[in-house]
Amino acid sequence: MSGKVLMPNENREISKTPGHWVLAQLGKKVLRPGGKELTQKMLKGLGIRPSDRVVEFAPGMGYTARLCLQQSPANYIAIEQNEQAADIVRSYLDGKTQVCRVGNAQDTGLGNAEATVVYGEAMLTMQSHARKNEIIAEAARILATNGRYGIHELCITPDDIDDDKKRTIQKEITETIQHPAKPITPLEWKQLMEDNGFEIEFEAIAPMHLLEPKRMLDDEGLAGLLNIAKNILTKPSARKRVLGMRKVFRQHANNLSAITLVVRKKQS
Ligand SMILES: C[S@@+](CC[C@H](N)C(=O)[O-])C[C@H]1O[C@@H](n2cnc3c(N)ncnc32)[C@H](O)[C@@H]1O
């Protein structure tokens, strides 16, 4: 890449910018709810090997892409909706066996059974029920039989939570992140996978501590955290957004978690 790297949604008014891009503009690299630790559990469950053909949905800033490439898969294809994010991810890739295409996870243009591993983080929660299903069905289509699919998303607990309470949480998260968000319960996530021909292999839950100082230190390192802190201090409108998001996450801390699932495509 040459010249100044444009961050996603950089020219948009900050009060209307989706929360994940506000955080990215402040320097945050880890944009998924369970942080690096849950990502590592997902990757361990996926067990990526040099023989694997990997597809990542929505790589964002490319944080997990780099962890995945350390396992030297046979190839890596990312499908990212946002052009600036795709440019950033491409800067980590060789452009031959490792590519990032601008596109939609629900319609990747890839062939049937082209992949042995598919994963995507913090990208299904922000979709409607119908679109979640389309994306999971697309993962099933492009995976070979026995292929593994990993997700890492926000969930609402417990499984038998009152419907009104669930809707209130979904509404308040949507408002604070300025982007539609429909987190669902662990049971509902697993059901969606089973409905699309997957069997559950691995499941882990972590607290939703995306904006808590200890998690931010673990995820971003000391230099990263100090850079984000400096940006938060010098950008009042972004600071207002971050504090607003953290307030809602804290308010619902007892009913909000991060979940990772690793599932396997069954023989059809
Ligand atoms: C919250 S960010 C998460 C980024 C990254 N996966 C991470 O966990 O750090 C959501 C990402 O999903 C992408 N995205 C949303 N819907 C998508 C879709 N239907 N197809 C491809 N990318 C999508 C956005 O452009 C953004 O990069």
mmCIF file of C-alpha atoms and ligand atoms in Angstrom:
data_model
loop_
_atom_site.group_PDB
_atom_site.id
_atom_site.type_symbol
_atom_site.label_atom_id
_atom_site.label_comp_id
_atom_site.label_asym_id
_atom_site.label_seq_id
_atom_site.Cartn_x
_atom_site.Cartn_y
_atom_site.Cartn_z
ATOM 1 C CA MET A 1 0.000 0.000 0.000
ATOM 2 C CA SER A 2 1.212 3.506 -0.695
ATOM 3 C CA GLY A 3 0.215 6.864 0.842
ATOM 4 C CA LYS A 4 -2.025 7.329 3.858
ATOM 5 C CA VAL A 5 -4.077 4.269 4.778
ATOM 6 C CA LEU A 6 -7.770 5.177 4.869
ATOM 7 C CA MET A 7 -9.608 3.699 7.830
ATOM 8 C CA PRO A 8 -13.113 2.313 7.236
ATOM 9 C CA ASN A 9 -15.827 5.004 7.492
ATOM 10 C CA GLU A 10 -13.160 7.639 8.188
ATOM 11 C CA ASN A 11 -15.092 10.430 6.480
ATOM 12 C CA ARG A 12 -18.391 9.740 8.212
ATOM 13 C CA GLU A 13 -19.754 11.839 11.095
ATOM 14 C CA ILE A 14 -18.560 10.089 14.266
ATOM 15 C CA SER A 15 -21.977 10.097 15.981
ATOM 16 C CA LYS A 16 -23.362 8.026 13.084
ATOM 17 C CA THR A 17 -20.348 5.760 12.529
ATOM 18 C CA PRO A 18 -20.857 2.065 13.402
ATOM 19 C CA GLY A 19 -19.179 1.289 16.740
ATOM 20 C CA HIS A 20 -16.623 -1.151 15.327
ATOM 21 C CA TRP A 21 -15.298 1.488 12.936
ATOM 22 C CA VAL A 22 -15.134 4.105 15.730
ATOM 23 C CA LEU A 23 -12.936 1.652 17.642
ATOM 24 C CA ALA A 24 -10.846 0.876 14.560
ATOM 25 C CA GLN A 25 -10.289 4.585 13.937
ATOM 26 C CA LEU A 26 -9.071 4.929 17.536
ATOM 27 C CA GLY A 27 -6.492 2.222 16.845
ATOM 28 C CA LYS A 28 -8.307 -0.873 18.130
ATOM 29 C CA LYS A 29 -7.363 -3.981 16.178
ATOM 30 C CA VAL A 30 -9.375 -6.645 18.019
ATOM 31 C CA LEU A 31 -13.028 -5.967 17.226
ATOM 32 C CA ARG A 32 -14.664 -9.175 18.415
ATOM 33 C CA PRO A 33 -16.521 -9.575 21.733
ATOM 34 C CA GLY A 34 -14.499 -12.385 23.333
ATOM 35 C CA GLY A 35 -11.120 -10.864 22.477
ATOM 36 C CA LYS A 36 -7.904 -12.600 21.540
ATOM 37 C CA GLU A 37 -8.469 -15.397 24.069
ATOM 38 C CA LEU A 38 -11.736 -16.602 22.536
ATOM 39 C CA THR A 39 -10.261 -16.217 19.036
ATOM 40 C CA GLN A 40 -7.406 -18.500 20.078
ATOM 41 C CA LYS A 41 -9.880 -21.062 21.396
ATOM 42 C CA MET A 42 -11.768 -20.925 18.093
ATOM 43 C CA LEU A 43 -8.522 -21.368 16.133
ATOM 44 C CA LYS A 44 -7.481 -24.295 18.346
ATOM 45 C CA GLY A 45 -10.887 -25.898 17.733
ATOM 46 C CA LEU A 46 -10.486 -25.347 13.970
ATOM 47 C CA GLY A 47 -7.003 -26.903 14.018
ATOM 48 C CA ILE A 48 -5.845 -25.287 10.757
ATOM 49 C CA ARG A 49 -3.140 -27.370 8.971
ATOM 50 C CA PRO A 50 -0.968 -26.820 5.864
ATOM 51 C CA SER A 51 -3.385 -28.951 3.802
ATOM 52 C CA ASP A 52 -6.365 -26.669 4.605
ATOM 53 C CA ARG A 53 -8.105 -24.326 2.180
ATOM 54 C CA VAL A 54 -9.336 -21.506 4.394
ATOM 55 C CA VAL A 55 -12.035 -18.885 3.828
ATOM 56 C CA GLU A 56 -12.481 -16.038 6.312
ATOM 57 C CA PHE A 57 -15.685 -14.014 6.335
ATOM 58 C CA ALA A 58 -15.339 -10.335 7.309
ATOM 59 C CA PRO A 59 -11.680 -10.139 8.414
ATOM 60 C CA GLY A 60 -12.001 -6.477 9.498
ATOM 61 C CA MET A 61 -8.495 -5.252 10.397
ATOM 62 C CA GLY A 62 -6.998 -8.687 9.623
ATOM 63 C CA TYR A 63 -6.058 -9.616 13.171
ATOM 64 C CA THR A 64 -7.153 -13.268 12.940
ATOM 65 C CA ALA A 65 -5.978 -13.479 9.322
ATOM 66 C CA ARG A 66 -2.405 -13.121 10.552
ATOM 67 C CA LEU A 67 -2.860 -15.775 13.253
ATOM 68 C CA CYS A 68 -4.365 -18.125 10.669
ATOM 69 C CA LEU A 69 -1.520 -17.563 8.185
ATOM 70 C CA GLN A 70 0.998 -18.616 10.861
ATOM 71 C CA GLN A 71 -0.401 -22.141 10.329
ATOM 72 C CA SER A 72 0.587 -21.965 6.601
ATOM 73 C CA PRO A 73 -2.714 -23.143 5.071
ATOM 74 C CA ALA A 74 -2.636 -24.202 1.386
ATOM 75 C CA ASN A 75 -4.632 -21.081 0.573
ATOM 76 C CA TYR A 76 -6.557 -18.276 2.279
ATOM 77 C CA ILE A 77 -9.441 -16.293 0.795
ATOM 78 C CA ALA A 78 -11.081 -13.470 2.738
ATOM 79 C CA ILE A 79 -14.446 -11.987 1.814
ATOM 80 C CA GLU A 80 -14.849 -8.484 3.277
ATOM 81 C CA GLN A 81 -17.666 -6.037 2.543
ATOM 82 C CA ASN A 82 -15.732 -2.871 3.365
ATOM 83 C CA GLU A 83 -13.215 -1.732 0.736
ATOM 84 C CA GLN A 84 -10.860 0.090 3.098
ATOM 85 C CA ALA A 85 -10.762 -2.891 5.466
ATOM 86 C CA ALA A 86 -10.074 -5.185 2.477
ATOM 87 C CA ASP A 87 -7.130 -2.938 1.487
ATOM 88 C CA ILE A 88 -5.709 -3.173 5.004
ATOM 89 C CA VAL A 89 -6.059 -6.977 5.043
ATOM 90 C CA ARG A 90 -4.409 -7.244 1.601
ATOM 91 C CA SER A 91 -1.294 -5.602 3.003
ATOM 92 C CA TYR A 92 -0.755 -8.815 5.053
ATOM 93 C CA LEU A 93 -1.296 -11.197 2.120
ATOM 94 C CA ASP A 94 0.912 -12.517 -0.699
ATOM 95 C CA GLY A 95 -1.807 -11.887 -3.326
ATOM 96 C CA LYS A 96 -1.367 -15.358 -4.859
ATOM 97 C CA THR A 97 -2.420 -18.100 -2.469
ATOM 98 C CA GLN A 98 -3.661 -15.462 -0.028
ATOM 99 C CA VAL A 99 -6.277 -12.966 -1.256
ATOM 100 C CA CYS A 100 -8.952 -10.665 0.108
ATOM 101 C CA ARG A 101 -11.969 -9.942 -2.096
ATOM 102 C CA VAL A 102 -14.517 -7.206 -1.578
ATOM 103 C CA GLY A 103 -17.848 -8.995 -1.360
ATOM 104 C CA ASN A 104 -20.611 -10.432 0.759
ATOM 105 C CA ALA A 105 -20.354 -13.514 2.916
ATOM 106 C CA GLN A 106 -23.883 -14.536 1.915
ATOM 107 C CA ASP A 107 -22.862 -14.676 -1.756
ATOM 108 C CA THR A 108 -19.137 -15.355 -1.969
ATOM 109 C CA GLY A 109 -18.960 -16.462 -5.609
ATOM 110 C CA LEU A 110 -16.826 -19.423 -4.467
ATOM 111 C CA GLY A 111 -17.451 -22.957 -5.729
ATOM 112 C CA ASN A 112 -19.174 -25.768 -3.850
ATOM 113 C CA ALA A 113 -16.900 -27.615 -1.401
ATOM 114 C CA GLU A 114 -13.973 -25.288 -2.220
ATOM 115 C CA ALA A 115 -12.916 -24.845 1.417
ATOM 116 C CA THR A 116 -11.998 -27.154 4.275
ATOM 117 C CA VAL A 117 -12.179 -24.400 6.917
ATOM 118 C CA VAL A 118 -14.432 -21.317 7.092
ATOM 119 C CA TYR A 119 -14.561 -18.849 9.957
ATOM 120 C CA GLY A 120 -15.952 -15.398 10.701
ATOM 121 C CA GLU A 121 -15.991 -13.277 13.855
ATOM 122 C CA ALA A 122 -18.286 -10.476 15.040
ATOM 123 C CA MET A 123 -20.116 -10.430 11.735
ATOM 124 C CA LEU A 124 -23.245 -12.589 12.166
ATOM 125 C CA THR A 125 -24.522 -10.702 15.228
ATOM 126 C CA MET A 126 -25.027 -7.605 13.082
ATOM 127 C CA GLN A 127 -27.286 -9.421 10.582
ATOM 128 C CA SER A 128 -31.030 -10.081 10.570
ATOM 129 C CA HIS A 129 -32.227 -13.622 11.267
ATOM 130 C CA ALA A 130 -32.713 -14.285 7.536
ATOM 131 C CA ARG A 131 -29.231 -12.977 6.653
ATOM 132 C CA LYS A 132 -27.598 -14.997 9.473
ATOM 133 C CA ASN A 133 -29.157 -18.080 7.906
ATOM 134 C CA GLU A 134 -27.980 -17.132 4.400
ATOM 135 C CA ILE A 135 -24.401 -16.632 5.590
ATOM 136 C CA ILE A 136 -24.326 -19.923 7.517
ATOM 137 C CA ALA A 137 -25.872 -21.703 4.501
ATOM 138 C CA GLU A 138 -23.161 -20.186 2.282
ATOM 139 C CA ALA A 139 -20.482 -21.482 4.681
ATOM 140 C CA ALA A 140 -22.078 -24.932 4.436
ATOM 141 C CA ARG A 141 -22.172 -24.736 0.604
ATOM 142 C CA ILE A 142 -18.525 -23.770 0.134
ATOM 143 C CA LEU A 143 -17.274 -26.326 2.705
ATOM 144 C CA ALA A 144 -16.318 -29.878 1.799
ATOM 145 C CA THR A 145 -17.971 -32.637 3.846
ATOM 146 C CA ASN A 146 -16.375 -32.783 7.290
ATOM 147 C CA GLY A 147 -15.129 -29.202 6.828
ATOM 148 C CA ARG A 148 -15.020 -27.024 9.947
ATOM 149 C CA TYR A 149 -16.770 -23.684 10.482
ATOM 150 C CA GLY A 150 -15.872 -21.357 13.361
ATOM 151 C CA ILE A 151 -17.847 -18.396 14.644
ATOM 152 C CA HIS A 152 -17.170 -15.913 17.456
ATOM 153 C CA GLU A 153 -20.159 -13.716 18.260
ATOM 154 C CA LEU A 154 -22.125 -11.912 20.918
ATOM 155 C CA CYS A 155 -24.751 -13.903 22.811
ATOM 156 C CA ILE A 156 -27.540 -13.171 25.254
ATOM 157 C CA THR A 157 -27.853 -15.366 28.329
ATOM 158 C CA PRO A 158 -29.446 -17.371 29.788
ATOM 159 C CA ASP A 159 -31.033 -19.555 27.087
ATOM 160 C CA ASP A 160 -34.470 -19.075 28.654
ATOM 161 C CA ILE A 161 -34.232 -15.286 28.978
ATOM 162 C CA ASP A 162 -37.510 -13.427 28.820
ATOM 163 C CA ASP A 163 -38.289 -12.309 25.232
ATOM 164 C CA ASP A 164 -38.978 -8.682 26.187
ATOM 165 C CA LYS A 165 -35.664 -8.458 28.007
ATOM 166 C CA LYS A 166 -33.878 -9.938 24.998
ATOM 167 C CA ARG A 167 -35.489 -7.416 22.655
ATOM 168 C CA THR A 168 -34.581 -4.518 24.986
ATOM 169 C CA ILE A 169 -30.925 -5.588 24.991
ATOM 170 C CA GLN A 170 -30.897 -5.955 21.193
ATOM 171 C CA LYS A 171 -32.471 -2.488 20.820
ATOM 172 C CA GLU A 172 -30.068 -0.776 23.232
ATOM 173 C CA ILE A 173 -27.015 -2.351 21.615
ATOM 174 C CA THR A 174 -28.283 -1.357 18.165
ATOM 175 C CA GLU A 175 -28.707 2.240 19.354
ATOM 176 C CA THR A 176 -25.336 2.544 21.033
ATOM 177 C CA ILE A 177 -23.299 0.947 18.242
ATOM 178 C CA GLN A 178 -25.298 2.794 15.562
ATOM 179 C CA HIS A 179 -25.686 -0.415 13.576
ATOM 180 C CA PRO A 180 -28.363 -3.112 13.668
ATOM 181 C CA ALA A 181 -27.385 -5.882 16.101
ATOM 182 C CA LYS A 182 -29.315 -9.018 16.980
ATOM 183 C CA PRO A 183 -27.330 -11.123 19.412
ATOM 184 C CA ILE A 184 -29.128 -14.385 20.238
ATOM 185 C CA THR A 185 -28.810 -17.042 22.944
ATOM 186 C CA PRO A 186 -26.219 -19.869 22.831
ATOM 187 C CA LEU A 187 -29.053 -22.325 22.167
ATOM 188 C CA GLU A 188 -30.274 -20.242 19.215
ATOM 189 C CA TRP A 189 -26.749 -19.999 17.744
ATOM 190 C CA LYS A 190 -26.379 -23.779 17.960
ATOM 191 C CA GLN A 191 -29.824 -24.308 16.468
ATOM 192 C CA LEU A 192 -28.932 -22.108 13.478
ATOM 193 C CA MET A 193 -25.845 -24.255 12.878
ATOM 194 C CA GLU A 194 -27.746 -27.526 13.178
ATOM 195 C CA ASP A 195 -30.493 -26.242 10.859
ATOM 196 C CA ASN A 196 -27.805 -25.699 8.210
ATOM 197 C CA GLY A 197 -26.347 -29.211 8.388
ATOM 198 C CA PHE A 198 -23.590 -28.748 10.972
ATOM 199 C CA GLU A 199 -22.842 -30.689 14.116
ATOM 200 C CA ILE A 200 -21.411 -28.864 17.124
ATOM 201 C CA GLU A 201 -17.830 -29.862 17.978
ATOM 202 C CA PHE A 202 -16.668 -27.193 20.384
ATOM 203 C CA GLU A 203 -18.221 -24.375 22.370
ATOM 204 C CA ALA A 204 -16.753 -21.736 24.696
ATOM 205 C CA ILE A 205 -18.123 -18.627 26.374
ATOM 206 C CA ALA A 206 -16.273 -15.537 27.655
ATOM 207 C CA PRO A 207 -17.414 -12.303 29.305
ATOM 208 C CA MET A 208 -18.257 -9.417 26.947
ATOM 209 C CA HIS A 209 -15.316 -7.261 28.030
ATOM 210 C CA LEU A 210 -14.501 -5.619 24.684
ATOM 211 C CA LEU A 211 -14.115 -2.182 26.271
ATOM 212 C CA GLU A 212 -12.830 -3.157 29.723
ATOM 213 C CA PRO A 213 -9.239 -2.013 30.462
ATOM 214 C CA LYS A 214 -7.865 -5.455 31.391
ATOM 215 C CA ARG A 215 -9.200 -7.087 28.210
ATOM 216 C CA MET A 216 -7.989 -4.142 26.112
ATOM 217 C CA LEU A 217 -4.505 -4.567 27.588
ATOM 218 C CA ASP A 218 -4.581 -8.326 26.844
ATOM 219 C CA ASP A 219 -5.844 -7.750 23.298
ATOM 220 C CA GLU A 220 -3.918 -4.676 22.195
ATOM 221 C CA GLY A 221 -0.730 -4.812 24.323
ATOM 222 C CA LEU A 222 0.579 -1.872 26.369
ATOM 223 C CA ALA A 223 1.661 0.255 23.375
ATOM 224 C CA GLY A 224 -1.680 -0.372 21.609
ATOM 225 C CA LEU A 225 -3.662 0.480 24.735
ATOM 226 C CA LEU A 226 -1.687 3.705 25.291
ATOM 227 C CA ASN A 227 -2.249 4.730 21.682
ATOM 228 C CA ILE A 228 -6.008 4.101 21.989
ATOM 229 C CA ALA A 229 -6.090 5.974 25.329
ATOM 230 C CA LYS A 230 -4.315 8.976 23.767
ATOM 231 C CA ASN A 231 -6.780 8.988 20.867
ATOM 232 C CA ILE A 232 -9.753 8.702 23.220
ATOM 233 C CA LEU A 233 -8.460 11.627 25.285
ATOM 234 C CA THR A 234 -7.883 13.866 22.272
ATOM 235 C CA LYS A 235 -11.110 13.068 20.372
ATOM 236 C CA PRO A 236 -14.111 14.102 22.501
ATOM 237 C CA SER A 237 -16.799 12.893 20.093
ATOM 238 C CA ALA A 238 -15.201 9.462 19.756
ATOM 239 C CA ARG A 239 -14.753 9.349 23.542
ATOM 240 C CA LYS A 240 -18.483 9.985 23.973
ATOM 241 C CA ARG A 241 -19.255 7.050 21.667
ATOM 242 C CA VAL A 242 -16.858 4.673 23.474
ATOM 243 C CA LEU A 243 -18.199 5.593 26.920
ATOM 244 C CA GLY A 244 -21.769 5.259 25.646
ATOM 245 C CA MET A 245 -21.073 1.753 24.309
ATOM 246 C CA ARG A 246 -19.265 0.679 27.463
ATOM 247 C CA LYS A 247 -22.156 1.908 29.611
ATOM 248 C CA VAL A 248 -24.660 -0.270 27.716
ATOM 249 C CA PHE A 249 -22.321 -3.290 27.780
ATOM 250 C CA ARG A 250 -21.863 -2.861 31.548
ATOM 251 C CA GLN A 251 -25.555 -2.310 32.139
ATOM 252 C CA HIS A 252 -26.325 -5.694 30.548
ATOM 253 C CA ALA A 253 -23.190 -7.471 31.753
ATOM 254 C CA ASN A 254 -25.228 -10.214 33.441
ATOM 255 C CA ASN A 255 -26.976 -11.068 30.176
ATOM 256 C CA LEU A 256 -24.242 -10.486 27.603
ATOM 257 C CA SER A 257 -21.369 -12.806 26.709
ATOM 258 C CA ALA A 258 -19.174 -13.762 23.805
ATOM 259 C CA ILE A 259 -19.496 -17.224 22.307
ATOM 260 C CA THR A 260 -17.370 -19.273 19.955
ATOM 261 C CA LEU A 261 -18.609 -22.397 18.223
ATOM 262 C CA VAL A 262 -16.671 -24.768 16.029
ATOM 263 C CA VAL A 263 -18.983 -26.965 13.992
ATOM 264 C CA ARG A 264 -18.477 -29.674 11.382
ATOM 265 C CA LYS A 265 -20.340 -30.127 8.104
ATOM 266 C CA LYS A 266 -22.181 -33.430 8.176
ATOM 267 C CA GLN A 267 -22.436 -35.827 5.248
ATOM 268 C CA SER A 268 -25.565 -34.844 3.285
HETATM 269 C C1 LIG B 1 -17.281 -5.884 14.052
HETATM 270 S S1 LIG B 1 -16.326 -5.999 12.603
HETATM 271 C C2 LIG B 1 -15.416 -7.478 12.933
HETATM 272 C C3 LIG B 1 -14.155 -7.577 12.135
HETATM 273 C C4 LIG B 1 -13.276 -8.785 12.448
HETATM 274 N N1 LIG B 1 -13.917 -10.020 12.075
HETATM 275 C C5 LIG B 1 -12.916 -8.824 13.917
HETATM 276 O O1 LIG B 1 -13.506 -9.638 14.640
HETATM 277 O O2 LIG B 1 -12.057 -8.048 14.367
HETATM 278 C C6 LIG B 1 -17.508 -6.521 11.405
HETATM 279 C C7 LIG B 1 -16.939 -6.779 10.027
HETATM 280 O O3 LIG B 1 -17.902 -7.476 9.236
HETATM 281 C C8 LIG B 1 -17.886 -6.963 7.906
HETATM 282 N N2 LIG B 1 -19.153 -7.409 7.310
HETATM 283 C C9 LIG B 1 -20.392 -7.176 7.780
HETATM 284 N N3 LIG B 1 -21.311 -7.829 7.052
HETATM 285 C C10 LIG B 1 -20.625 -8.508 6.091
HETATM 286 C C11 LIG B 1 -21.018 -9.365 5.033
HETATM 287 N N4 LIG B 1 -22.310 -9.656 4.819
HETATM 288 N N5 LIG B 1 -20.057 -9.895 4.237
HETATM 289 C C12 LIG B 1 -18.752 -9.592 4.443
HETATM 290 N N6 LIG B 1 -18.325 -8.776 5.431
HETATM 291 C C13 LIG B 1 -19.246 -8.246 6.252
HETATM 292 C C14 LIG B 1 -17.685 -5.479 8.141
HETATM 293 O O4 LIG B 1 -17.282 -4.810 6.978
HETATM 294 C C15 LIG B 1 -16.609 -5.533 9.238
HETATM 295 O O5 LIG B 1 -15.326 -5.694 8.683
#
